[in-house]
C-alpha positions as MATLAB code, in Angstrom:
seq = 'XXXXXXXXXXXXXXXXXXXXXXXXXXXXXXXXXXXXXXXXXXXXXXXXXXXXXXXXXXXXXXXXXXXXXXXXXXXXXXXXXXXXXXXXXXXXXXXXXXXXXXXXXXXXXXXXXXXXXXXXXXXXXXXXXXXXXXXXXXXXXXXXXXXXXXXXXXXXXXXXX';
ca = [
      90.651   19.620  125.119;
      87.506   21.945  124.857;
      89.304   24.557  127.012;
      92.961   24.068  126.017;
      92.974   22.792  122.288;
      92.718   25.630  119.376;
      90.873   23.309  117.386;
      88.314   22.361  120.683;
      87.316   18.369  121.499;
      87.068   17.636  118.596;
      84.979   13.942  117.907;
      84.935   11.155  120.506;
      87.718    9.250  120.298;
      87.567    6.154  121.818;
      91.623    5.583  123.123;
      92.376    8.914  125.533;
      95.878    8.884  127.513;
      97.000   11.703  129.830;
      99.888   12.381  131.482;
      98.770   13.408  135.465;
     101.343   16.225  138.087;
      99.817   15.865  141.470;
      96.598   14.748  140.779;
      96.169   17.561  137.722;
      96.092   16.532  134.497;
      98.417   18.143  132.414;
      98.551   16.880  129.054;
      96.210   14.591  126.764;
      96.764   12.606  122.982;
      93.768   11.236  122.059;
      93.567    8.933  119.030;
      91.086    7.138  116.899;
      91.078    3.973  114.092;
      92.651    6.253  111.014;
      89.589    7.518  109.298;
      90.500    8.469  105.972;
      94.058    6.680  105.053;
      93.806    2.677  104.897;
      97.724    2.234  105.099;
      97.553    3.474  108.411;
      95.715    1.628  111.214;
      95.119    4.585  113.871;
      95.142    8.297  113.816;
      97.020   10.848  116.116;
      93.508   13.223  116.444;
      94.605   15.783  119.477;
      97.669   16.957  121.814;
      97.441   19.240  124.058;
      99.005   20.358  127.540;
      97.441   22.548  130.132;
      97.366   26.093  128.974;
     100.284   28.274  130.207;
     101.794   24.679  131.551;
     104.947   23.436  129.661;
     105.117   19.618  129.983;
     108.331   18.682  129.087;
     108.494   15.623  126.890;
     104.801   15.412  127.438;
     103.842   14.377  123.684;
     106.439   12.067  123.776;
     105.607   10.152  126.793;
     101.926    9.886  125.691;
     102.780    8.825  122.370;
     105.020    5.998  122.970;
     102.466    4.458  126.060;
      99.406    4.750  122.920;
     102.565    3.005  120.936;
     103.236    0.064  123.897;
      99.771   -0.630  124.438;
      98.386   -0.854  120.916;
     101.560   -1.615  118.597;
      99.542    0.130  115.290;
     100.082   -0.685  111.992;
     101.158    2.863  111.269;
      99.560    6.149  112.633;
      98.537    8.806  110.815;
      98.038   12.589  111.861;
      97.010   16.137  110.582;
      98.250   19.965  110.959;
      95.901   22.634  110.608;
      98.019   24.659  108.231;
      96.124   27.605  109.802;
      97.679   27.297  113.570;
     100.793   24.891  113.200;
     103.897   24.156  111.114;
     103.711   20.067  112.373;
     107.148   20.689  113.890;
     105.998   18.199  116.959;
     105.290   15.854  114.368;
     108.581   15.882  113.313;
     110.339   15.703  116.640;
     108.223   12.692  117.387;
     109.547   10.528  114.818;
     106.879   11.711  112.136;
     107.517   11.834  108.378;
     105.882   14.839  106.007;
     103.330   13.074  103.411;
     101.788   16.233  102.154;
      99.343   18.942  102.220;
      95.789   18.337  101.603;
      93.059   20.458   99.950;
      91.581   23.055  101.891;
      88.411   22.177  103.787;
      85.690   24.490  104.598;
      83.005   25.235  107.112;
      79.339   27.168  107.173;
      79.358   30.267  109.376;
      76.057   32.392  109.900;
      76.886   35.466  111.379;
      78.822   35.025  114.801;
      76.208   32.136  116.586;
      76.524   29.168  113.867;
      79.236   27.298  113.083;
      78.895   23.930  111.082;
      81.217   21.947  109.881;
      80.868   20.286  105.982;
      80.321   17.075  107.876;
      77.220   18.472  108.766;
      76.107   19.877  105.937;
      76.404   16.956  103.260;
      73.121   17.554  101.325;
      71.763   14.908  102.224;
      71.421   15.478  105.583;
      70.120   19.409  104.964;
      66.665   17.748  104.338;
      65.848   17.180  107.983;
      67.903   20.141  109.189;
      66.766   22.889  106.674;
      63.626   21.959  105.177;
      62.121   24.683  104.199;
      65.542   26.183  102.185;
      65.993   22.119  100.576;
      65.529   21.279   97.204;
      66.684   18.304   95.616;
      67.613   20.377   92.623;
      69.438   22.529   94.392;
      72.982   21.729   95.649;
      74.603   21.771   98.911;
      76.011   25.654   98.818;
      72.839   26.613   97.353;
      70.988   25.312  100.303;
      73.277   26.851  102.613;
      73.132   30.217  101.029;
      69.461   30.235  101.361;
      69.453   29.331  105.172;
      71.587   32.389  105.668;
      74.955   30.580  106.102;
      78.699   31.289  104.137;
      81.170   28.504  103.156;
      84.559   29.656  104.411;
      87.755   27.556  103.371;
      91.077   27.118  105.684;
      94.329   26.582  104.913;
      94.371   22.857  104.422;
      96.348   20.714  106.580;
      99.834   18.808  106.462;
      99.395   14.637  106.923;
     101.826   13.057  108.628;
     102.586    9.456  108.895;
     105.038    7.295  111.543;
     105.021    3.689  110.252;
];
């Protein structure tokens, strides 16, 4: 995932199945318990395939072994608006929900990236001490340690019950 996923690794997800050619994997879906919907039991968090490697019904495969082995409760998943149009969601079996908000992350210049996971204000108090202020708010803090908020695109959710 960190070398053929847009998005990177992502978080650890504790259910990881990959399709194998000759010893070589080829293709991962990794999935999680669903972390923000409760109508769905797990979340669809990565796909990927080798780069430059087609897999051929790849996604398909992996998805219905998570599906044999676990049986969920419906599974939820998300399209970065910014790199796909969710149309393997929709050959999957995958219905359209809707588009979220945009999200945003913290660059400072081209050696910091942080995600706004990592910058809820009240963890800035251990990380940036000497730019924290109680008074202030999380932006504000940010600002100060030399860091800009830039949004995406939001994503597409997309449910299979």
């Amino acid at each position: 995932l960190a070398n053929n996923h847009i998005q990177g690794s992502g978080s650890i997800t504790p259910i990881n199945i990959g399709l194998k050619n000759g010893g070589e994997l080829v293709a991962v879906m990794t999935f999680s318990k669903s972390r923000f919907r409760n109508d769905c039991e797990y979340e669809l968090v990565r796909y990927c395939s080798k780069l430059n490697t087609t897999v051929v019904g790849g996604a398909s495969k992996l998805l219905n072994a998570f599906i044999s082995k676990y049986t969920p409760k419906g599974l939820v998943s998300y399209s970065d608006k910014r790199w796909s149009m969710g149309n393997l969601y929709t050959k999957l079996g995958f219905e359209f929900s809707h588009t979220s908000n945009p999200n945003y992350v913290y660059h400072k210049g081209t050696s910091s990236t942080l995600s706004r996971y990592q910058c809820q204000k009240h963890l800035l108090k251990t990380q940036f001490p000497e730019h924290y202020s109680g008074n202030l708010t999380e932006l504000e803090i940010m600002e100060k340690a030399g860091y800009f908020r830039v949004f995406d695109c939001g994503s597409d959710v997309w449910i299979l019950k």
